[in-house]
Amino acid sequence: MPLLINRTVAEDNWLTVDKPTELPAGNILVPLEDYLEATEAFSAHSGKVAVEVTPDDDITPLLAEPNRFELIAIHFPDFSEGRGFSFARLLRRAGYTGQLRATGYVTRDRLGYMQRCGFNAFDIPDEHYQTDDVQAFDEITVHYQ
Amino acid sequence: MYQYTEKDQQLVNDRVEQYRDQTHRYLDKKIPEDDFRPLRLMNGLYIQRHAPMLRVAIPYGMLSSTQMRKLAHIARTYDKGYGHFTTRTNIQYNWPQLEDVPDILAELASVQMHAIQTSGNCIRNTTTDPLAGVTPDEIEDPRPWCEAIRQWSTLHPEFAYLPRKFKIAVTASPIDRAASQIHDIGVHLVKNSAGETGFEILVGGGLGRTPHLGQQIHPFLEKKHLLSYLEAILRVYNLLGRRDKKYMARIKILVNKIGIEAFKEKVEAEWQAIKNSDLELPNAEIERLQSHFQPHAYQARASEDLTLEAQLNTDPAFNTWYKKNTAEHKQPGYRVVYLSLKSFSRPAGDISDQQMEAIADLADQYSFGEIRATFNQNLVLADIEQKDLYALWKALVTLDLAKPNIGTLTDMIVCPGYDFCSLADASTLDIADQINARFDDLDYLYDLGDIHLNMSGCLNACGHHHTGHIGIMGVDNKGEFYYQIRLGGSASEEAKLGTALGRGYPADKIADILEAILNTYVENRLEGEPFIKTVDRIGIKPFKENANAITH
């Protein structure tokens, strides 16, 4: 899973935890829904905790205080899903300054739009990754929005 | 008309190269079929029944003669020598090769055109009144606002993967010539009681399987807030619109499910957060856009010409054409001229490369080099001096573009139907031929007056059958084509949806059924009463009885 942060291939310092029953040590990325259900349990975790948003989530609780997270991930289950673009814009508008990471079905041809909505990290599946993907950010050099 | 800045040009040039690269990667099998699909659709490329189909954007219907010549060149070079004008005032090519599309887009970019967002689940081409800027009844020219919307919506990073397609129309006249009430958003320039100009905003209109008319979401929006308000609507829709079923995904479904008041509340809440952002249109930008749409250098003494009246008196064919195919212009001594693309010899909206070239020449000679497309699939030369009408008419007759049937029964909206479209259930072109063959007596058509006949080959309603005075929709019943008929629809300022006569009629009976419907009108109409008013007054029952008698 190549991870691009600010257009550079980077090491992933976060461990994604799908079923957060037993938490591993270190920094973890957990589903927002689970985090909201058991916020106190997660606050006892020794490492840092980040959340991953899925399209059906209500992100209102995140918007109140987004900077309590160093990383917020937004999951794209397929190529047609578009709610994550608005989530990203809303989080940045709410003042979020941390890493905003696109996860799931992240491919070259949406990187430019994702970046312009506020994403700065992209978790690209191996089977979609090409080393020249980074060029996609500059394919369109001018913008109206 | 609008001229690209360097930035506008750079954007379409970049987009051409981006799409060229996407096409190459697809052909190299580096992009899977399913992923390439939305990418090509966002550039107007469909895969149809026979071949790819490329839809080229004509922003708010405006074309220069240079652009029209380029469209002719593309038809000749990359297609079979013709194109098809659509109800979104775009043009479609039915036979391009997928590999050629990047080159076609480069040709388009060379004349300030593109195919961006002519399909896909994104904001489509904004449409407007084909008489914008020349009609005496408008409040102000709507086109600068269309251009503002075009720029805001073009490659908008947040709204490229909406639940479903999204269409916006802008009008500035009490007479609605842009079918604004059947758009996802209708923008109306209106005056308030203080005499100021602003926008009434409608939301949630649309046809398809579940037709709805738009509902008012804002009675009077200050002009500078247009884009922030549109953005607020789009953001609420992008977040809340259904994505699980294609047929439930348009904004009309969302608006009607939660109700216009609840929807408005959400939009207003979002709007408060962004109305004072950089989405606010500065006066300088509004003025810059308006400067592109200033009135032409009209001849002040054009109305002193005496030849027109003499020609009207001596040439009845010209007189008929003048009455049917021209309209009032705000400048004395000028007329608006409709070019009928419903000549009977070709499918509605189809045009050959030679016709395109000739129209470009006529536009240069007589109409300041500009051409407009209408949502009912005709073209307009908007600024014709009255002394030139006779010569123009003669030229149009030779080109088979002067059929004096604008607004009559045979000025039909017809989608391409089963012959081309892979979504269609039934053919439309043969039914249109059948209707044209039956109703070829112009005097009879004139006696019937204004009748809008709209036909679609399936329930997706690309041919606007819900809003035809007479609407025809093809259905496939176990491999046989049947046609449902609706009456009483309208896309005008008094828009409404037609009522179905109940069941489908066999393909070979459609002209007979129409004749029965028209006879019912003629028997029941009050003096001077148009078809649509008679349907309103007497209801569909008598029409239905007479129509059903044909097939029993």
XYZ file of C-alpha atoms in Angstrom:
697
model
C 0.000 0.000 0.000
C 2.074 2.976 -1.127
C 1.245 6.012 0.934
C 1.762 9.427 -0.576
C 1.987 12.290 1.885
C 2.362 15.732 0.363
C 3.178 14.034 -2.957
C 6.021 11.967 -1.543
C 6.056 8.272 -0.772
C 6.048 8.017 3.003
C 6.122 5.458 5.753
C 2.785 4.723 7.364
C 3.068 5.342 11.125
C -0.462 4.213 11.806
C -1.882 0.768 12.190
C -5.351 0.302 10.778
C -7.593 -1.581 13.196
C -10.794 -2.864 11.637
C -12.271 -4.587 14.662
C -11.045 -2.663 17.678
C -11.683 -5.272 20.353
C -8.062 -5.815 21.243
C -5.949 -2.800 20.507
C -2.377 -3.263 19.373
C 0.325 -1.008 20.767
C 1.268 2.135 18.873
C -0.678 4.650 16.817
C -3.953 3.279 15.540
C -6.524 4.207 12.925
C -10.023 3.024 13.877
C -13.485 3.406 12.327
C -15.179 6.647 13.399
C -18.305 4.731 14.373
C -16.360 2.547 16.808
C -14.514 5.502 18.193
C -17.718 7.413 18.875
C -19.260 4.394 20.562
C -16.327 3.885 22.930
C -14.450 7.141 23.082
C -13.390 6.627 26.688
C -11.929 3.203 26.035
C -9.822 4.673 23.234
C -8.657 7.549 25.394
C -6.936 4.968 27.591
C -4.894 3.743 24.623
C -1.182 4.334 25.005
C -0.568 5.357 21.396
C -2.309 8.004 19.347
C -5.774 7.355 17.927
C -6.992 8.447 14.506
C -10.398 7.868 12.904
C -11.522 6.661 9.516
C -14.764 8.052 8.097
C -16.967 5.993 5.768
C -19.502 7.567 3.399
C -22.571 6.819 5.539
C -21.071 8.405 8.653
C -22.350 11.633 10.124
C -19.228 13.748 10.547
C -20.897 16.429 12.679
C -19.155 15.199 15.900
C -15.797 15.509 14.123
C -16.399 19.056 12.945
C -16.704 20.445 16.455
C -13.092 19.694 17.363
C -11.284 18.103 14.433
C -7.793 18.934 15.625
C -7.963 16.476 18.467
C -6.856 14.040 15.762
C -3.495 14.136 14.009
C -4.919 12.004 11.241
C -8.413 11.688 9.799
C -8.923 9.148 7.041
C -11.823 9.188 4.613
C -12.702 5.922 2.961
C -13.768 5.619 -0.686
C -15.377 2.214 -1.222
C -15.512 2.521 -5.021
C -14.837 4.800 -7.972
C -18.271 6.428 -7.996
C -18.530 7.424 -4.328
C -18.313 11.186 -3.939
C -19.311 12.088 -0.386
C -15.703 11.970 0.774
C -14.916 15.046 -1.322
C -17.453 17.090 0.656
C -16.297 15.579 3.966
C -12.783 16.772 3.197
C -13.899 20.282 2.386
C -16.033 20.485 5.518
C -13.189 19.291 7.731
C -10.726 21.778 6.298
C -13.326 24.519 6.641
C -13.754 23.539 10.277
C -10.075 24.321 10.731
C -8.611 20.849 10.564
C -4.851 21.100 10.044
C -3.722 17.496 10.444
C -3.219 14.747 7.896
C -6.306 14.121 5.786
C -5.899 10.756 4.148
C -7.908 9.146 1.348
C -8.243 5.389 1.777
C -9.948 2.563 -0.065
C -10.415 2.818 -3.813
C -7.881 5.585 -4.346
C -6.594 5.805 -7.909
C -4.581 8.196 -9.981
C -7.469 9.797 -11.800
C -9.063 11.250 -8.711
C -5.902 12.433 -6.929
C -6.117 15.962 -8.305
C -9.708 16.480 -7.186
C -8.975 14.917 -3.798
C -6.036 17.205 -3.196
C -8.062 20.245 -4.136
C -10.739 19.259 -1.636
C -8.161 19.190 1.141
C -6.587 15.726 1.162
C -2.831 15.663 1.603
C -2.322 11.919 2.019
C -3.288 9.109 -0.316
C -3.245 5.435 0.506
C -3.129 3.902 -2.974
C -3.717 0.140 -3.309
C -0.696 -1.706 -4.761
C -2.578 -2.905 -7.811
C -3.399 0.680 -8.802
C -0.121 2.325 -7.952
C 2.336 3.503 -10.608
C 5.402 5.507 -9.738
C 4.302 8.306 -12.063
C 0.963 8.721 -10.255
C 2.380 11.778 -8.565
C 2.228 13.573 -11.922
C -1.565 13.463 -11.722
C -1.593 16.347 -9.260
C -0.437 18.797 -11.911
C -2.366 17.583 -14.934
C -4.738 20.529 -14.675
C -2.717 23.638 -13.927
C -5.509 26.228 -13.561
C -8.723 26.167 -11.554
C -11.929 28.136 -11.289
C -12.810 27.113 -7.755
C -20.238 36.255 -26.998
C -17.774 35.077 -24.382
C -14.101 34.922 -25.385
C -11.710 32.726 -23.448
C -9.050 34.269 -21.271
C -5.614 32.637 -21.173
C -6.735 30.766 -18.089
C -9.895 29.446 -19.773
C -7.799 28.259 -22.709
C -5.167 26.679 -20.477
C -7.836 24.704 -18.662
C -9.301 23.130 -21.804
C -5.806 22.479 -23.183
C -4.806 20.748 -19.947
C -7.994 18.734 -20.016
C -7.293 17.516 -23.551
C -3.870 16.236 -22.534
C -5.227 14.707 -19.345
C -7.868 12.839 -21.325
C -5.335 11.810 -23.984
C -3.253 10.233 -21.244
C -6.313 8.551 -19.726
C -7.271 7.126 -23.122
C -3.742 5.800 -23.687
C -3.655 4.202 -20.255
C -7.060 2.637 -20.898
C -5.954 1.256 -24.253
C -2.789 -0.063 -22.542
C -5.114 -1.771 -20.036
C -3.741 0.275 -17.163
C -7.186 1.631 -16.340
C -9.891 -1.006 -15.881
C -13.055 -0.734 -17.956
C -15.185 0.175 -14.922
C -12.874 3.017 -13.921
C -12.527 4.385 -17.426
C -16.289 4.574 -17.761
C -16.824 7.602 -15.461
C -13.687 9.225 -16.882
C -14.886 9.000 -20.467
C -18.421 9.963 -19.500
C -17.150 13.136 -17.850
C -15.772 13.941 -21.270
C -19.001 13.151 -23.064
C -18.038 9.768 -24.481
C -20.696 7.073 -24.343
C -20.571 3.579 -25.761
C -23.778 3.242 -27.723
C -25.550 0.569 -29.697
C -23.266 0.766 -32.737
C -20.290 2.838 -31.730
C -19.050 5.411 -29.251
C -21.037 8.639 -29.142
C -19.314 11.924 -28.331
C -21.323 14.802 -26.900
C -19.743 18.224 -27.284
C -20.722 21.074 -24.959
C -22.280 24.211 -26.379
C -22.391 26.386 -23.258
C -25.845 27.944 -22.997
C -26.358 27.239 -26.692
C -24.017 29.944 -28.054
C -21.815 29.192 -31.060
C -19.611 31.387 -33.196
C -19.367 30.803 -36.935
C -15.774 29.646 -36.382
C -16.970 27.073 -33.888
C -19.744 25.920 -36.215
C -17.182 25.374 -38.980
C -15.100 23.337 -36.590
C -18.153 21.205 -35.759
C -18.647 20.659 -39.494
C -14.991 19.705 -39.886
C -15.270 17.184 -37.051
C -18.429 15.699 -38.584
C -16.606 15.259 -41.902
C -13.280 14.077 -40.568
C -14.161 11.880 -37.631
C -17.817 10.994 -38.223
C -20.184 10.267 -41.084
C -20.752 13.876 -42.077
C -23.446 14.874 -39.640
C -24.211 15.749 -36.039
C -27.257 15.805 -33.789
C -28.379 18.738 -31.626
C -29.758 17.717 -28.226
C -32.229 19.106 -25.698
C -29.259 20.365 -23.628
C -28.263 22.467 -26.649
C -25.215 20.260 -27.125
C -24.188 18.424 -30.285
C -23.606 14.674 -30.507
C -21.514 12.700 -32.943
C -22.660 9.131 -33.380
C -19.693 7.485 -35.061
C -16.346 8.632 -33.697
C -13.582 6.167 -32.840
C -12.593 6.017 -29.202
C -8.930 6.403 -30.198
C -9.717 9.608 -32.105
C -11.483 11.377 -29.258
C -8.360 13.079 -27.818
C -7.669 14.561 -31.260
C -11.291 15.697 -31.572
C -11.031 17.375 -28.181
C -7.833 19.118 -29.302
C -9.666 20.384 -32.391
C -12.444 21.686 -30.143
C -10.000 23.374 -27.772
C -8.532 25.257 -30.728
C -11.883 27.101 -31.060
C -12.614 27.519 -27.329
C -14.808 24.432 -27.052
C -14.750 21.231 -25.048
C -16.748 18.157 -24.058
C -16.224 18.570 -20.326
C -19.078 17.285 -18.153
C -21.460 16.590 -21.009
C -22.234 13.293 -19.336
C -21.560 11.542 -16.034
C -22.789 12.245 -12.531
C -21.645 15.832 -12.491
C -22.886 19.327 -13.299
C -23.852 19.375 -16.969
C -24.032 22.136 -19.542
C -26.009 25.134 -18.288
C -28.819 26.126 -20.643
C -30.748 29.343 -21.153
C -33.249 31.230 -23.278
C -32.222 30.999 -26.959
C -33.465 34.581 -27.308
C -31.222 35.875 -24.511
C -30.056 39.413 -25.123
C -32.426 40.031 -28.035
C -35.923 39.397 -26.732
C -37.924 42.472 -25.698
C -39.415 40.690 -22.693
C -36.301 39.936 -20.638
C -35.188 41.663 -17.438
C -31.528 41.469 -18.362
C -29.232 39.225 -20.359
C -28.961 35.858 -18.540
C -25.821 34.728 -20.370
C -23.204 36.390 -18.139
C -24.699 34.418 -15.250
C -24.589 31.238 -17.332
C -20.904 31.853 -17.968
C -20.320 32.403 -14.239
C -22.023 29.054 -13.589
C -20.060 27.389 -16.397
C -16.777 28.429 -14.844
C -17.766 27.579 -11.281
C -19.041 24.131 -12.300
C -16.204 23.239 -14.688
C -13.879 20.648 -13.123
C -15.312 21.475 -9.704
C -13.285 19.080 -7.534
C -16.063 18.372 -5.049
C -18.947 17.761 -7.440
C -17.528 15.380 -10.047
C -18.943 12.271 -8.331
C -22.450 13.335 -7.433
C -25.204 10.773 -6.813
C -26.497 11.525 -10.312
C -26.328 14.045 -13.162
C -27.179 17.670 -12.411
C -28.691 20.241 -14.766
C -29.097 23.983 -14.350
C -31.084 26.416 -16.512
C -31.135 30.215 -16.297
C -33.886 32.455 -17.639
C -34.518 36.172 -17.439
C -37.935 36.533 -18.964
C -41.491 35.893 -17.762
C -41.767 33.609 -20.794
C -39.833 30.435 -20.091
C -38.084 29.253 -23.251
C -35.557 27.109 -21.385
C -37.828 24.583 -19.607
C -36.339 25.816 -16.341
C -38.918 24.090 -14.142
C -37.762 20.630 -15.159
C -34.162 21.274 -14.142
C -32.383 20.208 -10.975
C -31.938 23.924 -10.420
C -33.855 26.663 -12.229
C -32.453 30.179 -11.891
C -34.830 33.023 -12.773
C -33.742 36.641 -12.966
C -36.565 38.588 -11.318
C -37.237 42.051 -9.947
C -38.307 42.615 -6.344
C -40.755 45.266 -5.150
C -37.897 47.762 -4.767
C -37.080 47.327 -8.452
C -33.815 45.502 -7.812
C -32.781 42.491 -9.877
C -31.965 39.180 -8.232
C -32.565 35.473 -8.597
C -35.527 33.305 -7.810
C -34.121 29.794 -7.308
C -36.056 26.594 -7.959
C -34.800 23.177 -7.015
C -35.807 19.573 -7.570
C -37.225 19.560 -11.065
C -36.502 16.710 -13.442
C -38.112 14.181 -15.762
C -37.149 10.520 -16.075
C -38.952 7.754 -14.247
C -40.329 10.029 -11.507
C -40.999 13.465 -12.990
C -41.212 16.538 -10.752
C -41.399 20.260 -11.319
C -38.932 22.443 -9.457
C -40.007 24.119 -6.205
C -38.988 27.541 -5.019
C -36.152 27.435 -2.512
C -35.279 31.133 -2.600
C -37.635 33.909 -3.721
C -35.004 36.579 -4.220
C -31.302 35.946 -3.953
C -28.862 38.831 -4.211
C -26.858 38.487 -7.406
C -23.446 38.362 -5.791
C -24.496 35.249 -3.861
C -25.427 33.123 -6.872
C -22.441 30.783 -6.745
C -22.374 30.339 -2.973
C -26.057 29.441 -2.998
C -25.589 26.943 -5.819
C -22.605 25.479 -3.987
C -24.672 25.095 -0.813
C -27.395 23.228 -2.724
C -24.850 20.975 -4.409
C -23.042 20.193 -1.155
C -26.253 19.220 0.634
C -27.210 17.073 -2.351
C -23.789 15.458 -2.612
C -23.937 14.478 1.049
C -27.581 13.443 1.316
C -28.693 12.299 -2.128
C -29.338 8.583 -2.431
C -26.613 6.535 -4.061
C -28.001 3.042 -3.689
C -30.398 3.189 -6.646
C -29.785 5.084 -9.859
C -33.461 5.948 -10.243
C -33.679 7.392 -6.733
C -30.537 9.469 -6.954
C -31.601 12.740 -8.586
C -32.044 15.746 -6.315
C -35.797 15.744 -7.029
C -36.130 12.529 -5.004
C -34.258 14.013 -2.034
C -36.223 17.269 -2.104
C -39.534 15.459 -2.262
C -38.614 12.933 0.388
C -37.589 15.403 3.087
C -39.788 18.232 1.800
C -38.769 21.574 0.372
C -38.816 23.296 3.795
C -36.443 20.814 5.433
C -34.230 20.846 2.357
C -34.163 24.629 2.375
C -33.193 24.657 6.050
C -30.158 22.504 5.327
C -29.161 24.614 2.349
C -29.540 27.861 4.274
C -27.440 26.492 7.153
C -24.672 25.517 4.742
C -25.003 28.765 2.838
C -24.493 30.876 5.968
C -21.068 29.280 6.302
C -19.942 30.135 2.768
C -21.917 33.152 1.559
C -19.181 35.603 2.475
C -16.348 33.484 1.137
C -14.465 33.883 -2.125
C -17.538 32.446 -3.848
C -19.031 35.915 -3.659
C -19.000 37.445 -7.122
C -17.200 40.798 -7.097
C -18.747 43.576 -9.156
C -15.670 43.719 -11.330
C -16.099 40.065 -12.284
C -19.810 40.504 -12.999
C -18.978 43.481 -15.193
C -16.208 41.558 -16.947
C -18.651 38.765 -17.803
C -21.323 41.233 -18.883
C -18.866 43.021 -21.154
C -18.801 39.911 -23.369
C -22.521 40.110 -24.044
C -23.034 43.714 -25.068
C -25.556 44.504 -27.812
C -24.175 44.311 -31.337
C -23.593 47.374 -33.501
C -27.148 47.504 -34.809
C -28.154 49.774 -37.671
C -30.143 52.558 -36.063
C -32.261 53.072 -39.185
C -32.910 49.389 -39.943
C -36.660 49.780 -39.471
C -36.861 52.385 -42.234
C -36.409 49.624 -44.781
C -39.448 49.282 -47.027
C -38.494 46.128 -48.921
C -39.657 43.676 -46.265
C -43.261 44.749 -46.369
C -43.346 44.534 -50.138
C -41.785 41.048 -50.072
C -44.258 39.886 -47.444
C -47.108 41.119 -49.609
C -45.930 39.536 -52.814
C -44.473 36.220 -51.702
C -46.913 34.112 -49.654
C -44.352 31.377 -48.937
C -41.992 33.974 -47.488
C -44.869 35.507 -45.572
C -45.730 32.141 -43.999
C -42.134 31.504 -43.040
C -41.847 35.006 -41.583
C -44.900 34.419 -39.399
C -43.869 30.967 -38.188
C -40.088 31.000 -38.077
C -39.172 34.513 -36.991
C -39.711 36.319 -33.714
C -39.632 39.827 -32.349
C -36.270 41.474 -31.635
C -35.808 44.258 -29.122
C -34.019 46.367 -31.719
C -36.442 47.966 -34.218
C -35.833 46.700 -37.747
C -34.378 43.360 -36.630
C -35.896 39.864 -36.295
C -34.883 36.628 -34.649
C -34.850 33.753 -37.149
C -35.379 30.090 -36.287
C -33.726 27.477 -38.488
C -35.933 24.394 -38.436
C -34.001 21.157 -37.972
C -37.307 19.305 -38.447
C -37.429 19.205 -42.190
C -38.907 15.667 -42.543
C -35.888 14.504 -44.520
C -33.699 13.879 -41.469
C -34.239 12.936 -37.830
C -35.130 15.875 -35.580
C -32.015 17.813 -34.593
C -29.763 16.209 -37.210
C -27.606 18.459 -39.337
C -25.092 17.756 -42.091
C -21.584 19.169 -42.329
C -22.561 21.142 -45.441
C -25.475 22.700 -43.614
C -23.198 23.628 -40.726
C -20.725 25.293 -43.087
C -23.499 27.165 -44.853
C -25.055 28.321 -41.579
C -21.672 29.618 -40.444
C -21.421 31.640 -43.672
C -24.960 32.999 -43.255
C -24.222 33.925 -39.649
C -21.156 35.853 -40.791
C -23.065 37.535 -43.568
C -26.226 38.455 -41.670
C -26.046 37.820 -37.933
C -22.754 39.068 -36.434
C -21.187 35.608 -36.781
C -23.247 34.019 -34.013
C -25.582 31.011 -33.904
C -27.649 29.622 -31.038
C -29.043 26.176 -30.338
C -32.462 25.713 -28.695
C -33.595 22.999 -26.311
C -36.207 21.943 -28.828
C -33.445 21.030 -31.221
C -33.539 23.947 -33.631
C -31.030 26.711 -34.352
C -31.410 30.476 -34.185
C -29.823 33.373 -36.040
C -30.707 36.038 -33.530
C -29.882 39.383 -35.151
C -31.202 39.624 -38.687
C -31.846 43.026 -40.185
C -35.269 43.056 -41.795
C -33.930 44.032 -45.209
C -31.899 40.787 -45.219
C -34.718 38.444 -44.282
C -35.768 37.662 -47.837
C -32.276 36.747 -49.008
C -31.679 34.733 -45.848
C -34.954 32.888 -46.306
C -34.060 31.958 -49.878
C -30.724 30.625 -48.733
C -32.364 28.636 -45.958
C -34.908 27.159 -48.366
C -32.065 25.868 -50.521
C -30.454 24.367 -47.431
C -33.693 22.678 -46.317
C -33.649 24.744 -43.124
C -36.737 26.868 -43.748
C -39.582 24.442 -43.096
C -42.157 26.850 -41.663
C -43.153 24.581 -38.802
C -41.651 26.181 -35.682
C -44.041 25.648 -32.766
C -46.305 23.339 -34.761
C -46.996 19.634 -34.360
C -44.084 18.567 -36.567
C -41.556 20.718 -34.661
C -41.086 17.655 -32.471
C -38.477 16.961 -29.819
C -37.292 13.427 -30.560
C -34.538 11.497 -28.818
C -32.472 9.187 -31.064
C -34.253 6.144 -29.654
C -33.517 2.494 -30.221
C -31.683 3.064 -33.508
C -28.753 4.615 -31.662
C -29.204 4.639 -27.904
C -28.388 1.596 -25.812
C -30.819 2.670 -23.074
C -33.857 2.995 -25.340
C -36.685 0.466 -25.229
C -38.274 1.430 -28.532
C -37.537 3.270 -31.753
C -38.550 6.896 -32.229
C -37.250 7.876 -35.655
C -39.744 5.715 -37.575
C -42.607 7.047 -35.465
C -41.504 10.609 -36.216
C -41.446 9.703 -39.927
C -44.946 8.272 -39.641
C -46.181 11.498 -38.006
C -44.413 13.690 -40.565
C -45.900 11.694 -43.427
C -49.421 11.961 -42.032
C -49.342 15.604 -41.035
C -47.635 17.151 -44.028
C -50.403 19.639 -44.787
C -49.070 22.917 -43.424
C -52.424 24.665 -43.529
C -53.816 21.940 -41.306
C -50.864 22.355 -38.922
C -51.346 26.119 -38.800
C -55.028 25.657 -38.059
C -54.057 23.436 -35.127
C -51.802 26.189 -33.843
C -49.089 25.759 -31.223
C -48.668 22.115 -30.296
C -45.516 20.735 -28.752
C -45.030 17.054 -29.426
C -42.206 15.431 -27.461
C -41.094 11.841 -27.902
C -38.741 9.575 -25.938
C -37.738 5.991 -26.664
C -37.896 5.009 -22.986
C -38.851 6.259 -19.552
C -35.566 8.122 -19.116
C -37.369 10.925 -20.927
C -34.500 12.481 -22.888
C -37.180 13.563 -25.361
C -39.107 15.379 -22.562
C -42.329 13.431 -23.157
C -43.774 14.473 -19.777
C -43.776 18.129 -20.781
C -45.035 17.827 -24.331
C -48.556 19.071 -24.988
C -48.579 15.637 -26.547
C -45.987 13.249 -25.140
C -45.060 9.905 -26.656
C -42.985 7.327 -24.794
C -41.804 4.069 -26.317
C -42.033 0.837 -24.318
C -40.881 -2.650 -25.131
C -43.572 -5.259 -24.605
C -42.085 -8.717 -25.178
C -39.979 -7.559 -28.088
C -42.674 -5.383 -29.657
C -42.616 -1.596 -29.516
C -45.623 0.127 -27.981
C -46.126 3.824 -27.345
C -47.761 5.480 -24.371
C -49.340 8.834 -25.082
C -49.655 11.695 -22.602
C -51.600 14.907 -22.965
C -51.490 18.276 -21.251
C -47.824 18.629 -20.346
C -45.919 21.867 -20.744
C -42.360 23.135 -20.222
C -43.365 26.793 -20.345
C -43.723 29.250 -17.458
C -46.949 27.348 -16.745
C -45.101 24.049 -16.665
C -46.937 20.853 -15.857
C -46.657 17.141 -16.418
C -48.898 15.389 -18.906
C -51.426 12.700 -18.035
C -51.105 9.309 -19.702
C -54.021 8.049 -21.750
C -53.496 4.796 -19.935
C -51.819 2.235 -22.066
C -49.508 1.699 -24.950
C -50.610 1.812 -28.565
C -49.072 -0.316 -31.316
C -46.385 1.331 -33.452
C -48.379 1.300 -36.706
C -51.336 3.142 -35.155
C -49.612 6.229 -33.771
C -50.539 8.603 -36.595
C -54.145 7.361 -36.423
C -54.265 7.912 -32.685
C -52.820 11.403 -33.074
C -55.390 12.183 -35.704
C -58.157 11.123 -33.325
C -56.676 13.320 -30.601
C -56.370 16.301 -32.924
C -59.913 15.801 -34.233
C -61.150 15.777 -30.649
C -59.407 19.094 -30.124
C -60.825 20.631 -33.295
C -64.348 19.518 -32.367
C -64.145 20.827 -28.825
C -62.031 23.964 -28.971
C -63.476 27.366 -28.259
C -62.654 30.105 -30.679
C -58.948 30.846 -30.574
C -58.349 28.287 -27.829
C -54.947 26.571 -28.097
C -54.665 22.795 -27.853
C -53.172 22.828 -24.364
C -56.017 24.990 -23.014
C -58.662 22.725 -24.483
C -57.011 19.723 -22.842
C -57.006 21.620 -19.536
C -60.653 22.570 -19.890
C -62.245 19.317 -21.024
C -59.803 16.835 -19.465
C -58.284 13.807 -21.129
C -61.374 11.590 -21.109
C -62.826 12.579 -24.502
C -59.364 12.299 -26.066
C -58.844 8.914 -24.521
C -62.180 7.559 -25.715
C -61.558 8.629 -29.284
C -57.979 7.345 -29.218
C -58.985 3.974 -27.834
C -61.730 3.630 -30.436
C -58.951 3.378 -33.056
C -57.439 0.210 -31.625
C -60.695 -1.538 -30.692
